[in-house]
Short mmCIF file of C-alpha atoms in Angstrom, two decimals:
data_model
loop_
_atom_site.label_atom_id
_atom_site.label_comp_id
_atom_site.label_asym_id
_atom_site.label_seq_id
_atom_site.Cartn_x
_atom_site.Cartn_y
_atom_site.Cartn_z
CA UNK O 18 0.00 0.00 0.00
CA UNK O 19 3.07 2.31 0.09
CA UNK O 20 2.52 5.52 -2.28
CA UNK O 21 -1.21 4.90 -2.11
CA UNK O 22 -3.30 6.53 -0.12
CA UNK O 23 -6.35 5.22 1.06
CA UNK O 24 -9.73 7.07 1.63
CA UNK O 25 -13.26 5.74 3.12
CA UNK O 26 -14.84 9.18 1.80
CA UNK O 27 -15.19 9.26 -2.06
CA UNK O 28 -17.21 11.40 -4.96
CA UNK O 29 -19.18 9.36 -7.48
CA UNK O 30 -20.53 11.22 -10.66
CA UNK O 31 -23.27 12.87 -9.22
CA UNK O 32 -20.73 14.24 -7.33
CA UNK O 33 -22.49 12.25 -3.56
CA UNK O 34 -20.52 11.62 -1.25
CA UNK O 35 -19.60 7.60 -0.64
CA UNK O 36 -18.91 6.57 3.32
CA UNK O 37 -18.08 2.94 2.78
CA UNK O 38 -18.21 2.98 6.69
CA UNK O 39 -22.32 2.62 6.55
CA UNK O 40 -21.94 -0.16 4.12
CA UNK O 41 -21.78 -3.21 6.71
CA UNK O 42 -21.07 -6.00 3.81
CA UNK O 43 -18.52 -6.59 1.16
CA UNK O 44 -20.32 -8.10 -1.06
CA UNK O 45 -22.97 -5.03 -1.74
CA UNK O 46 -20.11 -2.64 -2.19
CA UNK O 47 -18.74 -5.20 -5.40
CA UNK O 48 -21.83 -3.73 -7.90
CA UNK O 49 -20.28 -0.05 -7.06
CA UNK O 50 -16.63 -0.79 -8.49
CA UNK O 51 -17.93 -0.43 -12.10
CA UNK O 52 -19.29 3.16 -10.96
CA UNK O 53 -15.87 5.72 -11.23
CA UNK O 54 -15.27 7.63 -7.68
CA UNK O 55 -12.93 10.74 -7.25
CA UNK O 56 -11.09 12.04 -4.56
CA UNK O 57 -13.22 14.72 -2.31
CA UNK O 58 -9.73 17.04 -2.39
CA UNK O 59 -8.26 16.73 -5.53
CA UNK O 60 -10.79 15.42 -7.34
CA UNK O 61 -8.95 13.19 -9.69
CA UNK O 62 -10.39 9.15 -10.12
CA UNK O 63 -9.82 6.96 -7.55
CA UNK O 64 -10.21 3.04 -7.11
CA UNK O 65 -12.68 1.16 -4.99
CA UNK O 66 -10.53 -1.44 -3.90
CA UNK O 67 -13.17 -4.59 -2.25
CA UNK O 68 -10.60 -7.48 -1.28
CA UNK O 69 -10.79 -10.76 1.11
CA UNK O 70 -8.18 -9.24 3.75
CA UNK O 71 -7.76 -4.87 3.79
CA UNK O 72 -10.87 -3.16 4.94
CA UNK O 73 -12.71 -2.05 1.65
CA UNK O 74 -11.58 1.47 1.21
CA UNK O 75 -10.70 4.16 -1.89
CA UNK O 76 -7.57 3.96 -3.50
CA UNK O 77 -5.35 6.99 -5.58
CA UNK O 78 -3.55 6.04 -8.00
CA UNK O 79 0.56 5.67 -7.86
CA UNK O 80 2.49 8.72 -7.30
CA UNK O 81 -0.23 11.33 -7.12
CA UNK O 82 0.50 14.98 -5.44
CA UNK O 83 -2.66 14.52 -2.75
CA UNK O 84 -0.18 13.42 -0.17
CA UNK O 85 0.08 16.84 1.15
CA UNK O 86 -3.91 16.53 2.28
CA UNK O 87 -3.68 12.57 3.25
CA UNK O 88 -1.57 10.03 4.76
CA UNK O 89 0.30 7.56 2.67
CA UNK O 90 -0.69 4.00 3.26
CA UNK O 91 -2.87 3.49 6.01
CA UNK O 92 -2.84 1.20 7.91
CA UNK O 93 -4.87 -1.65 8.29
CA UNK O 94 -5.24 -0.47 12.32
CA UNK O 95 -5.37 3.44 11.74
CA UNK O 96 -8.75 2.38 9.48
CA UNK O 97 -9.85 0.43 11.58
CA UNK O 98 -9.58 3.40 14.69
CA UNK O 99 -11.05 5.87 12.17
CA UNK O 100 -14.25 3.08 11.62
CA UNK O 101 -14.59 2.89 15.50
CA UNK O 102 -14.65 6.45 16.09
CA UNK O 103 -16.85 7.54 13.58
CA UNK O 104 -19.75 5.08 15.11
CA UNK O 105 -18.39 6.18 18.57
CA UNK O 106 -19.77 9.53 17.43
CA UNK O 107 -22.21 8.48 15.12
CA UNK O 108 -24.21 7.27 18.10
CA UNK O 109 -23.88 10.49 20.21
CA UNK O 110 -24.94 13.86 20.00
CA UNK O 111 -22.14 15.27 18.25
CA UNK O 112 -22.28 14.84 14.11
CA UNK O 113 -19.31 13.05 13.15
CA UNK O 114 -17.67 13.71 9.36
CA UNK O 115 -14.82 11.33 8.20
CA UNK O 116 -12.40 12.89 6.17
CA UNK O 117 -13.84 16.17 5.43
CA UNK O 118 -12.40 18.45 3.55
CA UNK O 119 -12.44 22.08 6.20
CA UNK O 120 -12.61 25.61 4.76
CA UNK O 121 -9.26 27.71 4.93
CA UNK O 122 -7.63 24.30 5.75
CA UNK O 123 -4.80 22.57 4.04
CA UNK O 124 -5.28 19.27 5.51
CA UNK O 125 -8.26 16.84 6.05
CA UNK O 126 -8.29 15.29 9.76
CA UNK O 127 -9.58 11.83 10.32
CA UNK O 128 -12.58 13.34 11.87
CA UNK O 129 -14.39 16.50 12.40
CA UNK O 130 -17.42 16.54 15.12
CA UNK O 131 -19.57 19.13 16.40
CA UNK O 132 -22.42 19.90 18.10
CA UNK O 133 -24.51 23.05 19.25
CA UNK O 134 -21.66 24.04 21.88
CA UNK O 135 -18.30 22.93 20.06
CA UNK O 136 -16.83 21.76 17.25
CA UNK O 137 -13.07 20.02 17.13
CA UNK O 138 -10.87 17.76 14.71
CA UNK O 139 -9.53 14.13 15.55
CA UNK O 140 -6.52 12.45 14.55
CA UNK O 141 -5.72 9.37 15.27
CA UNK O 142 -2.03 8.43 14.67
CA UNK O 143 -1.08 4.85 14.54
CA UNK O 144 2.42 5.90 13.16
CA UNK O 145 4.32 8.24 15.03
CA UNK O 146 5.80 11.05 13.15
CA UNK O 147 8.11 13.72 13.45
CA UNK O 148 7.42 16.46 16.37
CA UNK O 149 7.98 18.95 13.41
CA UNK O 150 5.24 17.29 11.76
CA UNK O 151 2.74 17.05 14.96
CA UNK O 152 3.55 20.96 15.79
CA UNK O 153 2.55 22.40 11.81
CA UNK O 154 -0.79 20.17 11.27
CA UNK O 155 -1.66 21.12 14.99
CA UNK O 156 -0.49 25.01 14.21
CA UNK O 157 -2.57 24.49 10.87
CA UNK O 158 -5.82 23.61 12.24
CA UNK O 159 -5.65 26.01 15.11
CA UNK O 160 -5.25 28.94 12.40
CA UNK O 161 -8.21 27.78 10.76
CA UNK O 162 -10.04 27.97 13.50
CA UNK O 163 -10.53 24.24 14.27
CA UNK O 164 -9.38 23.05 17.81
CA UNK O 165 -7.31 19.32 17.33
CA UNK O 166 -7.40 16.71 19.38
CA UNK O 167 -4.86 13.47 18.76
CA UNK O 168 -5.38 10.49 19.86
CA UNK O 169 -2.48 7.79 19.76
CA UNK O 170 -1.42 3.71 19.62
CA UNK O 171 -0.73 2.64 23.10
CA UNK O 172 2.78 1.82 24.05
CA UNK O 173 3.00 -2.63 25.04
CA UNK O 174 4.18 -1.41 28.85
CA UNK O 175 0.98 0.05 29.83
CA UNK O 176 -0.15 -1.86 32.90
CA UNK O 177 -3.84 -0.65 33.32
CA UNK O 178 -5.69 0.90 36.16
CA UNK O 179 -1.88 0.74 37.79
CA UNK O 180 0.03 3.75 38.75
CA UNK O 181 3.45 3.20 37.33
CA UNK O 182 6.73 4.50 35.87
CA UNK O 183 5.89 5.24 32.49
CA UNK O 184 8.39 6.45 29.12
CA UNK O 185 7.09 8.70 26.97
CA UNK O 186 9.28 9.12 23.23
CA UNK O 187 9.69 12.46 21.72
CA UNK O 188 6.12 11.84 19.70
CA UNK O 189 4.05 11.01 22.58
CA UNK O 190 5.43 13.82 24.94
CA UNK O 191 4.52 16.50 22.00
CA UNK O 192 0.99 15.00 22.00
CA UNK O 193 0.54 15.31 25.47
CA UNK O 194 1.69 18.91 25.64
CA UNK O 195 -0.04 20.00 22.48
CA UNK O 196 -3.58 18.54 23.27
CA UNK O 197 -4.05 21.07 26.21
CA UNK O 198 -5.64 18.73 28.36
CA UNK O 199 -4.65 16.98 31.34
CA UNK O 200 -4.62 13.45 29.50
CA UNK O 201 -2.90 11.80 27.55
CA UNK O 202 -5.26 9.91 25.37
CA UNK O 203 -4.53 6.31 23.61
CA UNK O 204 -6.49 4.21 21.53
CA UNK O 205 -6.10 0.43 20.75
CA UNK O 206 -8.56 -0.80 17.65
CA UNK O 207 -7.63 -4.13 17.46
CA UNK O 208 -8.94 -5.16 20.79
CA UNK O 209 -11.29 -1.63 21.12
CA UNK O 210 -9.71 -0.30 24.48
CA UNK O 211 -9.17 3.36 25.11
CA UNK O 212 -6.36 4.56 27.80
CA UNK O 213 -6.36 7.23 30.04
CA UNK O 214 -3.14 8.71 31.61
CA UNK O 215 -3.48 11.30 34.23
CA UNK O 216 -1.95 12.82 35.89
CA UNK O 217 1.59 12.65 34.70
CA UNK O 218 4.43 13.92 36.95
CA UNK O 219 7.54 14.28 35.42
CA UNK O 220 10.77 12.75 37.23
CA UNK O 221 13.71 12.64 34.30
CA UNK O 222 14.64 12.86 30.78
CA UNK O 223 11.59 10.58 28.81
CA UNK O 224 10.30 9.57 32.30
CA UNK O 225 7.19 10.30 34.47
CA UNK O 226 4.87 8.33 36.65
CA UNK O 227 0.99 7.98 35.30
CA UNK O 228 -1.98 6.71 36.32
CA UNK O 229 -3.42 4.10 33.79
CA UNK O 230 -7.05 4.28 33.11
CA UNK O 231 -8.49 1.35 30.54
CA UNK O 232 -11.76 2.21 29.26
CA UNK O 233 -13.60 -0.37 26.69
CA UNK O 234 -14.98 1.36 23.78
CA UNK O 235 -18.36 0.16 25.02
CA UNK O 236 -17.91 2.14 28.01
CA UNK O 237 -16.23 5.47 26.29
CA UNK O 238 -18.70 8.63 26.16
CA UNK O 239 -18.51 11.89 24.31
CA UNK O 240 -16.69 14.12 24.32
CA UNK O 241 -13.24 12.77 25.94
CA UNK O 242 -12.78 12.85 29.18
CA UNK O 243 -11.03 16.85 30.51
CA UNK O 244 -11.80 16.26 34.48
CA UNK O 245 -9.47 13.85 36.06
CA UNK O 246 -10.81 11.71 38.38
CA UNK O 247 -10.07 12.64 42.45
CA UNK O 248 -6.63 10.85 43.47
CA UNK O 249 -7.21 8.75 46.72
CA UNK O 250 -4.58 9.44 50.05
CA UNK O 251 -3.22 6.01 48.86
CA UNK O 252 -2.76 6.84 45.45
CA UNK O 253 -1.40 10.30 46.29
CA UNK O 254 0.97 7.38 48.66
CA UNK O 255 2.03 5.87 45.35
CA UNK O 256 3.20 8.64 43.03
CA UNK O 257 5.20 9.74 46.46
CA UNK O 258 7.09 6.05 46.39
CA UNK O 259 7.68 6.21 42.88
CA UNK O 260 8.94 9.45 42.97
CA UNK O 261 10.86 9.13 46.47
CA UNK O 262 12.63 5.90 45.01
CA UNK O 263 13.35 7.51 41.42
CA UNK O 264 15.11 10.73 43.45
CA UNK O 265 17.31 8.20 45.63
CA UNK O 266 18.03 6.37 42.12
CA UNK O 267 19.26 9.93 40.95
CA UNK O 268 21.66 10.07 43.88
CA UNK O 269 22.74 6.35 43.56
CA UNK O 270 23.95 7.25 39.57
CA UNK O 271 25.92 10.54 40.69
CA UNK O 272 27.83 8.78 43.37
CA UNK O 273 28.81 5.55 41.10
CA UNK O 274 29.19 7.25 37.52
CA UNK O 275 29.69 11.12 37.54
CA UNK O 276 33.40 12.41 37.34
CA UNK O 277 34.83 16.21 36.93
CA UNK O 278 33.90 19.88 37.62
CA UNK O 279 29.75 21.04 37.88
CA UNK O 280 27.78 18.06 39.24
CA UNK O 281 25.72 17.23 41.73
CA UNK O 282 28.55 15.52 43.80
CA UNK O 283 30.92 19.08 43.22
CA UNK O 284 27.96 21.27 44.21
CA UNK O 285 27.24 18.75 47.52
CA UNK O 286 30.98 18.92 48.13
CA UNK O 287 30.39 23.23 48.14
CA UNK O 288 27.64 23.19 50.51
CA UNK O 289 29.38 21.31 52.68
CA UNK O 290 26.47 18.14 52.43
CA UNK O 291 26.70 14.48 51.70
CA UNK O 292 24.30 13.69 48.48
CA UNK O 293 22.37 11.36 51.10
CA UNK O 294 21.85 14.99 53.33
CA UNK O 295 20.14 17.22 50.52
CA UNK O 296 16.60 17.84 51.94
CA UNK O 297 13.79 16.39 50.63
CA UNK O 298 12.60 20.38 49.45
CA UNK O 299 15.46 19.78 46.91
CA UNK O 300 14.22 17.92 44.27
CA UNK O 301 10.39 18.08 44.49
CA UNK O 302 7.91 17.58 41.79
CA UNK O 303 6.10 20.61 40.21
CA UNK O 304 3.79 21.25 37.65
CA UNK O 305 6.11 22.81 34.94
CA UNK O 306 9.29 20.41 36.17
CA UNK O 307 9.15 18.67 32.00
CA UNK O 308 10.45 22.16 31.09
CA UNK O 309 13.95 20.84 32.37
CA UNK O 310 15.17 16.93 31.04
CA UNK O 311 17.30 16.65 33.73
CA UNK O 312 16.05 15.31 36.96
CA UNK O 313 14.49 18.04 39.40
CA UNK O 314 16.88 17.18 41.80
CA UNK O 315 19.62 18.62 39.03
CA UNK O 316 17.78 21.95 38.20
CA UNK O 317 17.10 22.66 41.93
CA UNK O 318 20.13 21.96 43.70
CA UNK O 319 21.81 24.16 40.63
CA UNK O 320 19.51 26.83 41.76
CA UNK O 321 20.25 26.36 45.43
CA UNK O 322 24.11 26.00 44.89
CA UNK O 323 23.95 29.51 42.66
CA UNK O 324 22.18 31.34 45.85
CA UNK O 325 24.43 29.77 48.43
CA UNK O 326 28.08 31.03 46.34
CA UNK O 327 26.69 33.84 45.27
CA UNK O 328 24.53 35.15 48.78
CA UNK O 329 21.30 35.85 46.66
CA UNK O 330 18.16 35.03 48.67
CA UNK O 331 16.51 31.98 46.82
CA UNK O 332 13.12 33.51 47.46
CA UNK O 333 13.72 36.48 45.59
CA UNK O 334 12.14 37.56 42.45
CA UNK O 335 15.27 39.67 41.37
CA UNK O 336 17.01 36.40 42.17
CA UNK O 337 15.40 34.64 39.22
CA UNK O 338 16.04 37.56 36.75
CA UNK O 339 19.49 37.05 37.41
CA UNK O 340 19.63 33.53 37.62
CA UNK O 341 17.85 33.21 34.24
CA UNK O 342 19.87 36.01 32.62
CA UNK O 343 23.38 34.29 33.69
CA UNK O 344 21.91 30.46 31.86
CA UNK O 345 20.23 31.77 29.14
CA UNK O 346 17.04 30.19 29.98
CA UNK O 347 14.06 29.41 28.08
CA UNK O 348 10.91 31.29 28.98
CA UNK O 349 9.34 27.22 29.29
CA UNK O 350 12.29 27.07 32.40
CA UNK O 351 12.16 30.35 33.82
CA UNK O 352 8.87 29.39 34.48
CA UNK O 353 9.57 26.15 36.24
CA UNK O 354 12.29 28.06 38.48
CA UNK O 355 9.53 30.35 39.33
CA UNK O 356 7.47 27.89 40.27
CA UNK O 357 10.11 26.22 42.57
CA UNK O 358 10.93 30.13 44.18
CA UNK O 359 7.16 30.31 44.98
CA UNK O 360 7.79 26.91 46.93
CA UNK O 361 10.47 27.89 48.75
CA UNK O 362 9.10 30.81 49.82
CA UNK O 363 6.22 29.08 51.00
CA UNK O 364 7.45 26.89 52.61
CA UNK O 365 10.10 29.06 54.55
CA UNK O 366 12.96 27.25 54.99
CA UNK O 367 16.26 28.98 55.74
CA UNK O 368 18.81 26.14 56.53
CA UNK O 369 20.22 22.79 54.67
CA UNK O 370 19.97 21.07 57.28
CA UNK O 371 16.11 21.71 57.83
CA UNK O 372 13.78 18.84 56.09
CA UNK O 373 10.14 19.52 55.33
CA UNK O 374 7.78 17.42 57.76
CA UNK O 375 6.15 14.27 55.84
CA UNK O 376 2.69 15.77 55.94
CA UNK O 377 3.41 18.95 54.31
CA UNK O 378 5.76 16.84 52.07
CA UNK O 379 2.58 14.64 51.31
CA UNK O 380 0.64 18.26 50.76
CA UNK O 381 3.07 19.20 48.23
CA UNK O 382 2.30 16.19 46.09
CA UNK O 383 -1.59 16.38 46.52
CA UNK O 384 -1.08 20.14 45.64
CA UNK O 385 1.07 19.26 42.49
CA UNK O 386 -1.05 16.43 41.09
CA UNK O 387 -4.31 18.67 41.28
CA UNK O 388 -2.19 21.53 38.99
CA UNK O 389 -1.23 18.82 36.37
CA UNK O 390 -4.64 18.32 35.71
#
C-alpha cells in the first residue's frame, strides 16, 4: 500500500458523497466498483478497492501529489480506529464527518465533530511522526479555527488501572503537551480499548509516573474525558514512592558514575552536604518540572548551589532575573524556576539542614497532582 493513499470518503458522478463505513457487507459494495469515484480534495479518479483481507476502502492512483492533504498508506489499524470512532460519534450527540475536507484548511483530519456548543478535529495516529510534523498540522488547524485533538497507539508497557513509571518518546510527549488537556489519550482498535493517563508527573529525561485508566470502547462517552478523576490518600501514597525511590536512584547514579567539575557531587561537596543529606525540598515535583530533562533534583540543587556562592536570597524575584539572565534560559524554564521560588518561599525554609515534615511533604504532592490536571 506504500505511495497509495487510502480514503473511506469518495465522490461518485453525481458528485455524492460515498462513506463505505455505513456499508456493513462486502459483497454489496462489489456492484459499485464499475461506478468511477474521485477524490473529495483533488478530485482526480480513484479506485474502490473490495478485497478478502484490507478493509474495503478508496484507493489513488501511484504517485499522485494529494499526499500533502492525506496520509500515505494506512494502515490496516489506523482504518480500523477511524471506523470505530466515527460510530463512537455516530451514536452520540455530536455529528461526526470522516475525512472532510475544512474551509481555509490545508489538511483533512480523520474526523471533524460538532455539536450546538463545540466543534473540534480528531486524529488518530497509529504511526508516530516527526514532532515537526505534529507541531505544523496542529499550528494548521488552530489557524483555521478548528481546535485538534490526537489520539495515539498505546505503548505494550501500559499496565492498566496501575500507577506506574511510564516512558514517553519524543512523539508522545509532543501529544501530550499540544492537546491542552490533562490526558494523555490512547487508543487500541484491534482489541477496542481506550487509555487514560493522568496525571503525569515528570521525574527525568523521557520519564514520568501515570496513572493508567483502561476504558472499553463500550464504556467510552462523548466528548473525551477533561476532568481527572479525584486521586485517593493512597494513590497520592504511590506517586510519592515512585517518585521518592526515582530521586534516591538519581543520587545512587551521581555517586557511582559522575566524574569532573559542575555536578551534583561538586555542588554537595560546596555546601558542605553528603548527596544522602540534601533535603527532601530539593528535588520536588512541580507542575512545569518537564520544562527541564534533567532530573528536578539537578535543576534545583543548581539553583540552590547559585544562591548559596553567590549570597542571593533563593526567594527572591530579582534572584530569578538574574539567575535566568546568567543560563540563558528558556521562557518554558524560567517558568519552572519560578514555580520552585514560589515553593520555597512558601514553605520558609532557611537552613540545609532543615527537612520539610512528611505531611506537608505529602501536601506538596496532593497540591502538584491537582495543577497537572
Amino acid at each position: 500500500m506504500k505511495g497509495v493513499i487510502d480514503l473511506l470518503i469518495a465522490m461518485n458522478e453525481r458528485r455524492e458523497l460515498i462513506n463505505l463505513v455505513h456499508w456493513q457487507k462486502r459483497t454489496s459494495l462489489l456492484p459499485l466498483k464499475k461506478q468511477k469515484f474521485y477524490c473529495p480534495q483533488c478530485e482526480r479518479p480513484v479506485i474502490l478497492k473490495v478485497g478478502a483481507v484490507n478493509i474495503p476502502h478508496f484507493a489513488h492512483k501511484k504517485h499522485s501529489d494529494c499526499s500533502e492533504s492525506f496520509a500515505e498508506g494506512e494502515t490496516l489499524e489506523h482504518m480500523q480506529a477511524k471506523i470505530q470512532l466515527y460510530s463512537l460519534f455516530e451514536r452520540s450527540s455530536y455529528t461526526p464527518h470522516l475525512e472532510p475536507t475544512l474551509r481555509n484548511c490545508a489538511q483533512r483530519p480523520d474526523l471533524y465533530v460538532k455539536d450546538r456548543e463545540q466543534h473540534y478535529v480528531i486524529e488518530y495516529q497509529w504511526t508516530p511522526i516527526s514532532k515537526k510534523q505534529l507541531q505544523k498540522r496542529t499550528i494548521t488547524y488552530a489557524e483555521a479555527k478548528y481546535p485538534s485533538f490526537w489520539l495515539t497507539k498505546p505503548p505494550h508497557t501500559l499496565r492498566p488501572n496501575l500507577i506506574q513509571m511510564i516512558r514517553l518518546t519524543p512523539f508522545y510527549r509532543t501529544v501530550y503537551e499540544m492537546n491542552d488537556r490533562p490526558y494523555l489519550y490512547y487508543y487500541d482498535p484491534r482489541i477496542q480499548n481506550f487509555y487514560y493517563i493522568a496525571p503525569l508527573l515528570h521525574v527525568q529525561n523521557d520519564r514520568y509516573i501515570g496513572h493508567v485508566q483502561k476504558i472499553p470502547y463500550e464504556e467510552q462517552t462523548v466528548p473525551f474525558r477533561r476532568e481527572i478523576l479525584k486521586l485517593s490518600s493512597s494513590e497520592i501514597e504511590r506517586y510519592v514512592h515512585y517518585y521518592v525511590h526515582a530521586r534516591m536512584r538519581r543520587i545512587e547514579q551521581a555517586i557511582r558514575y559522575e566524574r569532573g567539575n559542575d555536578t551534583l557531587l561538586t555542588r554537595c561537596h560546596d555546601l558542605k552536604l553528603l548527596p544522602f543529606e540534601l533535603p527532601n525540598w530539593i528535588g520536588v515535583p512541580l507542575a512545569e518540572s518537564h520544562s527541564f530533562r534533567q532530573h528536578t533534583l539537578d535543576w534545583q540543587l543548581h539553583y540552590i548551589h547559585h544562591c548559596l556562592m553567590g549570597a542571593e536570597d533563593w526567594s527572591s524575584e530579582e534572584t530569578i532575573v538574574t539567575y535566568s539572565a546568567r543560563y540563558q534560559l528558556s521562557q518554558a524554564e524560567r517558568h519552572a524556576v519560578e514555580q520552585y521560588r514560589q515553593f520555597l518561599e512558601k514553605i520558609q525554609v532557611t537552613d540545609l539542614r532543615e527537612t520539610l515534615p512528611e505531611t506537608t511533604y505529602f501536601r506538596h504532592f496532593e497540591t502538584t497532582l491537582v495543577a497537572k490536571g
